[in-house]
């Protein structure tokens, strides 16, 4: 019997994160203060982030120690298992080796706590008592709720009202771990009150929830803000995923030709791929990294590379990134974690320079892949994760066509236990491909100010 | 850093199940044909079970080989991790060592597939094309759906209508794995039609769903019936849990003083405890086995030990067991898996003879324990599992009181990802202790026929 699971002992867990900024051919362009348009310095960020995270944001150290306290919490579910997808390979009849890293084993069910725990730790150490954040579908909010619980921090989550109503299970999970969850817009912030004055029945949006969470943190000295993707320090914390994969693949004498992940803000993609890009930069490895996004929100495949805001209200620094325009509102697909108009500056730059390639898929093919996976490997993927699965299956079928015994590694970023209404819709034939019209993308991008 | 997880490699997975019938001081009393009242033979069962399972039901072989094909499916999630609950121990300030076996890592999220996969295998081998079963909350139905998917069997699940409406996620999960799920009562069986004629708005019951599933199987030669607990062969398949625990505890040089599990039909309790009772029978170990049940359905603590039917409609053989009476309808607590009027004959006999002791808890204390667990160990338990956690915490606190460094092992039988409405109710103060009135229990038991 061949072993499906490749397991590391806890003592073999990586003790440092990998900072790809040390290996870039040239530094990425800095964030700009949204008012002055000058490069944003530590002072621009210190009202809402602790200094340790601001330092990580701009660090050029290649390896950054993971604090002992963070490793201890990680050990509740890490190292996560790496699976060889024998059943999927057999069903596809492919000569390719398919591996997936199972990040769904964490208590909130995704890779998000890898950074939530680190952020809670550094904030606690800086004397902060309370963190605020926003959440859409709830993956990030529940990860931060778990992390705050461990470090004795209060956690306030502004959850987009429509999700608050539609996904009560995610809210309950956050509350079980002790978080305070509010349906955004709330009457607790100016941004929220302004929206309620305009539209008392507003169902909210992620852009607005961000504004509420940032306002909450900026207005209280005991409170900081935490973000679940996009920023350099968030991507840094996620590199433990890829670092573990490298150790696990060594145990079976394999190495990926393809590293695949879905891409919303970019953190799970960065987490699994950056440690392999390290090898590409330093040892000239020939691997291909593939970012997978929905056709309904094709940031990397159809966006433009320019400075843009991270939120609708233009409160955040301007980031140099692929963007569909900060006013872009993608259709309401089930993969809520991939509905973001921008992408992390690091991922964007690497895409621009050809180190990462991007593919976009329609929803029908994505859910078909999810079902194939659930009926072979058993595990039910989140709709976001299913995008990576779709690409992995496509590459495996290309290998079959070519008779090529390539090695494919993808990130199983989260399980779908809280997404079963999406499966219901798919099985009832209600999920159709949604492609965002090119002319509307062009219009949204054309409306961006030119900032150099 | 101390290792929280004790992991076995797949090649270290046990290759045989343990049959406790070989070690009992005397054989358990046989099931009786419900019509003739004579001991039920293979012919009484062959209309709905394959011969291989009937043989296991009555076998006195101590070790029974696990088929290679079953081991292969098991390896998707087995061996399951054994956790040392360091965070819980610390929160309780107990000198006790607390270990939990995490059966929630299986794709359906509980221990149920350990027997579902075996049952699907033996039925497939016997030429059966289709399995029928009933499910209440959906744990068992989803396990059988997964198993049938792997062996290419059709799977028909009669799901109690009220659960079908209240737990759509569990239904979606079964459908994702390809099962046909019907809200019981249906118009597909005589039992269902009879009920609908009496009450077109019937919300169904487990007893009725069993009748529908058995009728479906008995009426079609290509179809057999599968049961998720109670029977000897089901308990046999679950012993892989305890056998793995023994290997895992050896790795850390520990051995339990207490083995704890919740008890509905009895299969997760048997699974974790029987391999340790083997040592008690053969090596005179002094361990204590504790079965935990809800005060709302106190089968072992307040029931009577007698012959009774397994279902309301009296279709099943009579089993010698602890029972509250086959007409007993427990209050609608959230731990649906523990709402059964009887208990497995093997567990019942061992309870009667003092090898297993039983405790009953109210719902408030159970959910308080669940929250304590979720905030220390991170993982959200199913309400059924939370009963075992409550008992483990109580024993650990008794150890603290006594200054005793005892070892406690409990079965984390399943996660609570599909039970968050229960947590909502608890956090909103809506869950109250429900104790079934003694006079009603007495009445239900008094109404049983005397069968010797």
mmCIF file with all atom_site columns, C-alpha atoms in Angstrom, chain A residues 1-5 7 9-11 13 68 71-72 75-79 83 87 107 146 149-150 169 171-173 175-178 371 374-380 415 417-421 423-424 427, chain B residues 1-5 7 9-11 13 68 71-72 75-79 83 87 107 146 149-150 169 171-173 175-178 371 374-380 415 417-421 423-424 427:
data_model
loop_
_atom_site.group_PDB
_atom_site.id
_atom_site.type_symbol
_atom_site.label_atom_id
_atom_site.label_alt_id
_atom_site.label_comp_id
_atom_site.label_asym_id
_atom_site.label_entity_id
_atom_site.label_seq_id
_atom_site.pdbx_PDB_ins_code
_atom_site.Cartn_x
_atom_site.Cartn_y
_atom_site.Cartn_z
_atom_site.occupancy
_atom_site.B_iso_or_equiv
_atom_site.pdbx_formal_charge
_atom_site.auth_seq_id
_atom_site.auth_comp_id
_atom_site.auth_asym_id
_atom_site.auth_atom_id
_atom_site.pdbx_PDB_model_num
ATOM 1  C CA . UNK A 1 1   ? 0.000   0.000  0.000  1.00 0.00 ? 1   UNK A CA 1
ATOM 2  C CA . UNK A 1 2   ? 1.353   3.399  -1.001 1.00 0.00 ? 2   UNK A CA 1
ATOM 3  C CA . UNK A 1 3   ? 1.211   6.076  1.689  1.00 0.00 ? 3   UNK A CA 1
ATOM 4  C CA . UNK A 1 4   ? -1.184  8.869  0.817  1.00 0.00 ? 4   UNK A CA 1
ATOM 5  C CA . UNK A 1 5   ? -0.149  11.257 3.577  1.00 0.00 ? 5   UNK A CA 1
ATOM 6  C CA . UNK A 1 7   ? 3.587   13.876 7.645  1.00 0.00 ? 7   UNK A CA 1
ATOM 7  C CA . UNK A 1 9   ? 6.645   15.710 13.206 1.00 0.00 ? 9   UNK A CA 1
ATOM 8  C CA . UNK A 1 10  ? 5.991   18.911 15.130 1.00 0.00 ? 10  UNK A CA 1
ATOM 9  C CA . UNK A 1 11  ? 9.683   19.231 15.888 1.00 0.00 ? 11  UNK A CA 1
ATOM 10 C CA . UNK A 1 13  ? 8.103   22.372 11.693 1.00 0.00 ? 13  UNK A CA 1
ATOM 11 C CA . UNK A 1 68  ? 8.100   30.291 20.082 1.00 0.00 ? 68  UNK A CA 1
ATOM 12 C CA . UNK A 1 71  ? 4.961   27.915 16.912 1.00 0.00 ? 71  UNK A CA 1
ATOM 13 C CA . UNK A 1 72  ? 3.178   26.583 19.979 1.00 0.00 ? 72  UNK A CA 1
ATOM 14 C CA . UNK A 1 75  ? 1.335   23.008 16.614 1.00 0.00 ? 75  UNK A CA 1
ATOM 15 C CA . UNK A 1 76  ? -2.390  22.570 17.297 1.00 0.00 ? 76  UNK A CA 1
ATOM 16 C CA . UNK A 1 77  ? -2.719  21.695 13.598 1.00 0.00 ? 77  UNK A CA 1
ATOM 17 C CA . UNK A 1 78  ? 0.706   22.129 11.987 1.00 0.00 ? 78  UNK A CA 1
ATOM 18 C CA . UNK A 1 79  ? 2.680   20.730 10.281 1.00 0.00 ? 79  UNK A CA 1
ATOM 19 C CA . UNK A 1 83  ? -1.366  14.352 0.449  1.00 0.00 ? 83  UNK A CA 1
ATOM 20 C CA . UNK A 1 87  ? -7.339  8.451  -6.079 1.00 0.00 ? 87  UNK A CA 1
ATOM 21 C CA . UNK A 1 107 ? -9.648  24.809 13.495 1.00 0.00 ? 107 UNK A CA 1
ATOM 22 C CA . UNK A 1 146 ? -9.326  31.955 17.249 1.00 0.00 ? 146 UNK A CA 1
ATOM 23 C CA . UNK A 1 149 ? -8.777  33.918 21.974 1.00 0.00 ? 149 UNK A CA 1
ATOM 24 C CA . UNK A 1 150 ? -5.295  32.420 22.437 1.00 0.00 ? 150 UNK A CA 1
ATOM 25 C CA . UNK A 1 169 ? -22.584 29.351 10.979 1.00 0.00 ? 169 UNK A CA 1
ATOM 26 C CA . UNK A 1 171 ? -20.707 34.032 12.801 1.00 0.00 ? 171 UNK A CA 1
ATOM 27 C CA . UNK A 1 172 ? -21.465 31.373 15.429 1.00 0.00 ? 172 UNK A CA 1
ATOM 28 C CA . UNK A 1 173 ? -17.952 29.985 15.044 1.00 0.00 ? 173 UNK A CA 1
ATOM 29 C CA . UNK A 1 175 ? -18.677 33.881 18.754 1.00 0.00 ? 175 UNK A CA 1
ATOM 30 C CA . UNK A 1 176 ? -17.788 30.440 20.069 1.00 0.00 ? 176 UNK A CA 1
ATOM 31 C CA . UNK A 1 177 ? -14.172 31.595 20.131 1.00 0.00 ? 177 UNK A CA 1
ATOM 32 C CA . UNK A 1 178 ? -15.247 34.739 21.968 1.00 0.00 ? 178 UNK A CA 1
ATOM 33 C CA . UNK A 1 371 ? -17.187 17.289 -7.102 1.00 0.00 ? 371 UNK A CA 1
ATOM 34 C CA . UNK A 1 374 ? -14.834 15.144 -3.247 1.00 0.00 ? 374 UNK A CA 1
ATOM 35 C CA . UNK A 1 375 ? -15.674 11.820 -4.897 1.00 0.00 ? 375 UNK A CA 1
ATOM 36 C CA . UNK A 1 376 ? -12.038 10.712 -5.247 1.00 0.00 ? 376 UNK A CA 1
ATOM 37 C CA . UNK A 1 377 ? -10.036 12.209 -2.382 1.00 0.00 ? 377 UNK A CA 1
ATOM 38 C CA . UNK A 1 378 ? -13.128 12.378 -0.152 1.00 0.00 ? 378 UNK A CA 1
ATOM 39 C CA . UNK A 1 379 ? -12.606 15.887 1.182  1.00 0.00 ? 379 UNK A CA 1
ATOM 40 C CA . UNK A 1 380 ? -15.024 18.681 0.300  1.00 0.00 ? 380 UNK A CA 1
ATOM 41 C CA . UNK A 1 415 ? -12.588 22.907 3.348  1.00 0.00 ? 415 UNK A CA 1
ATOM 42 C CA . UNK A 1 417 ? -18.102 22.618 5.308  1.00 0.00 ? 417 UNK A CA 1
ATOM 43 C CA . UNK A 1 418 ? -19.638 26.086 5.507  1.00 0.00 ? 418 UNK A CA 1
ATOM 44 C CA . UNK A 1 419 ? -20.228 26.381 1.765  1.00 0.00 ? 419 UNK A CA 1
ATOM 45 C CA . UNK A 1 420 ? -22.723 23.630 1.159  1.00 0.00 ? 420 UNK A CA 1
ATOM 46 C CA . UNK A 1 421 ? -25.391 25.951 -0.208 1.00 0.00 ? 421 UNK A CA 1
ATOM 47 C CA . UNK A 1 423 ? -22.866 22.750 -3.733 1.00 0.00 ? 423 UNK A CA 1
ATOM 48 C CA . UNK A 1 424 ? -26.648 22.625 -3.515 1.00 0.00 ? 424 UNK A CA 1
ATOM 49 C CA . UNK A 1 427 ? -26.147 20.114 -8.086 1.00 0.00 ? 427 UNK A CA 1
ATOM 50 C CA . UNK B 2 1   ? 8.198   22.272 22.738 1.00 0.00 ? 1   UNK B CA 1
ATOM 51 C CA . UNK B 2 2   ? 6.161   19.197 23.657 1.00 0.00 ? 2   UNK B CA 1
ATOM 52 C CA . UNK B 2 3   ? 4.481   17.407 20.769 1.00 0.00 ? 3   UNK B CA 1
ATOM 53 C CA . UNK B 2 4   ? 0.714   17.681 20.874 1.00 0.00 ? 4   UNK B CA 1
ATOM 54 C CA . UNK B 2 5   ? -0.009  15.136 18.155 1.00 0.00 ? 5   UNK B CA 1
ATOM 55 C CA . UNK B 2 7   ? 0.915   10.210 14.654 1.00 0.00 ? 7   UNK B CA 1
ATOM 56 C CA . UNK B 2 9   ? 2.346   6.148  9.649  1.00 0.00 ? 9   UNK B CA 1
ATOM 57 C CA . UNK B 2 10  ? -0.166  4.533  7.319  1.00 0.00 ? 10  UNK B CA 1
ATOM 58 C CA . UNK B 2 11  ? 1.899   1.360  7.261  1.00 0.00 ? 11  UNK B CA 1
ATOM 59 C CA . UNK B 2 13  ? -2.314  1.087  10.744 1.00 0.00 ? 13  UNK B CA 1
ATOM 60 C CA . UNK B 2 68  ? -6.906  -4.563 1.795  1.00 0.00 ? 68  UNK B CA 1
ATOM 61 C CA . UNK B 2 71  ? -7.498  -0.342 4.520  1.00 0.00 ? 71  UNK B CA 1
ATOM 62 C CA . UNK B 2 72  ? -6.907  1.594  1.306  1.00 0.00 ? 72  UNK B CA 1
ATOM 63 C CA . UNK B 2 75  ? -5.834  5.543  4.588  1.00 0.00 ? 75  UNK B CA 1
ATOM 64 C CA . UNK B 2 76  ? -7.547  8.677  3.235  1.00 0.00 ? 76  UNK B CA 1
ATOM 65 C CA . UNK B 2 77  ? -7.774  9.823  6.868  1.00 0.00 ? 77  UNK B CA 1
ATOM 66 C CA . UNK B 2 78  ? -6.413  7.006  9.057  1.00 0.00 ? 78  UNK B CA 1
ATOM 67 C CA . UNK B 2 79  ? -4.477  6.487  11.250 1.00 0.00 ? 79  UNK B CA 1
ATOM 68 C CA . UNK B 2 83  ? -3.763  14.501 20.674 1.00 0.00 ? 83  UNK B CA 1
ATOM 69 C CA . UNK B 2 87  ? -3.912  23.438 26.452 1.00 0.00 ? 87  UNK B CA 1
ATOM 70 C CA . UNK B 2 107 ? -14.301 13.365 5.314  1.00 0.00 ? 107 UNK B CA 1
ATOM 71 C CA . UNK B 2 146 ? -18.988 8.381  1.029  1.00 0.00 ? 146 UNK B CA 1
ATOM 72 C CA . UNK B 2 149 ? -19.294 6.292  -3.658 1.00 0.00 ? 149 UNK B CA 1
ATOM 73 C CA . UNK B 2 150 ? -15.974 4.437  -3.285 1.00 0.00 ? 150 UNK B CA 1
ATOM 74 C CA . UNK B 2 169 ? -25.940 20.980 4.818  1.00 0.00 ? 169 UNK B CA 1
ATOM 75 C CA . UNK B 2 171 ? -28.181 16.479 2.980  1.00 0.00 ? 171 UNK B CA 1
ATOM 76 C CA . UNK B 2 172 ? -26.022 18.445 0.503  1.00 0.00 ? 172 UNK B CA 1
ATOM 77 C CA . UNK B 2 173 ? -22.941 16.569 1.694  1.00 0.00 ? 173 UNK B CA 1
ATOM 78 C CA . UNK B 2 175 ? -25.715 14.398 -2.440 1.00 0.00 ? 175 UNK B CA 1
ATOM 79 C CA . UNK B 2 176 ? -22.229 15.670 -3.220 1.00 0.00 ? 176 UNK B CA 1
ATOM 80 C CA . UNK B 2 177 ? -20.997 12.120 -2.677 1.00 0.00 ? 177 UNK B CA 1
ATOM 81 C CA . UNK B 2 178 ? -23.749 10.877 -4.982 1.00 0.00 ? 178 UNK B CA 1
ATOM 82 C CA . UNK B 2 371 ? -16.830 25.871 24.667 1.00 0.00 ? 371 UNK B CA 1
ATOM 83 C CA . UNK B 2 374 ? -13.014 24.959 21.583 1.00 0.00 ? 374 UNK B CA 1
ATOM 84 C CA . UNK B 2 375 ? -11.217 27.801 23.353 1.00 0.00 ? 375 UNK B CA 1
ATOM 85 C CA . UNK B 2 376 ? -8.280  25.657 24.494 1.00 0.00 ? 376 UNK B CA 1
ATOM 86 C CA . UNK B 2 377 ? -7.730  22.900 21.960 1.00 0.00 ? 377 UNK B CA 1
ATOM 87 C CA . UNK B 2 378 ? -9.245  25.000 19.157 1.00 0.00 ? 378 UNK B CA 1
ATOM 88 C CA . UNK B 2 379 ? -11.434 22.331 17.619 1.00 0.00 ? 379 UNK B CA 1
ATOM 89 C CA . UNK B 2 380 ? -15.216 22.599 17.734 1.00 0.00 ? 380 UNK B CA 1
ATOM 90 C CA . UNK B 2 415 ? -16.518 17.807 14.828 1.00 0.00 ? 415 UNK B CA 1
ATOM 91 C CA . UNK B 2 417 ? -19.153 22.125 11.871 1.00 0.00 ? 417 UNK B CA 1
ATOM 92 C CA . UNK B 2 418 ? -22.731 21.195 11.038 1.00 0.00 ? 418 UNK B CA 1
ATOM 93 C CA . UNK B 2 419 ? -24.043 21.826 14.543 1.00 0.00 ? 419 UNK B CA 1
ATOM 94 C CA . UNK B 2 420 ? -23.474 25.550 14.923 1.00 0.00 ? 420 UNK B CA 1
ATOM 95 C CA . UNK B 2 421 ? -27.126 26.340 15.514 1.00 0.00 ? 421 UNK B CA 1
ATOM 96 C CA . UNK B 2 423 ? -23.807 26.651 19.760 1.00 0.00 ? 423 UNK B CA 1
ATOM 97 C CA . UNK B 2 424 ? -25.889 29.692 18.827 1.00 0.00 ? 424 UNK B CA 1
ATOM 98 C CA . UNK B 2 427 ? -24.527 31.255 23.630 1.00 0.00 ? 427 UNK B CA 1
#
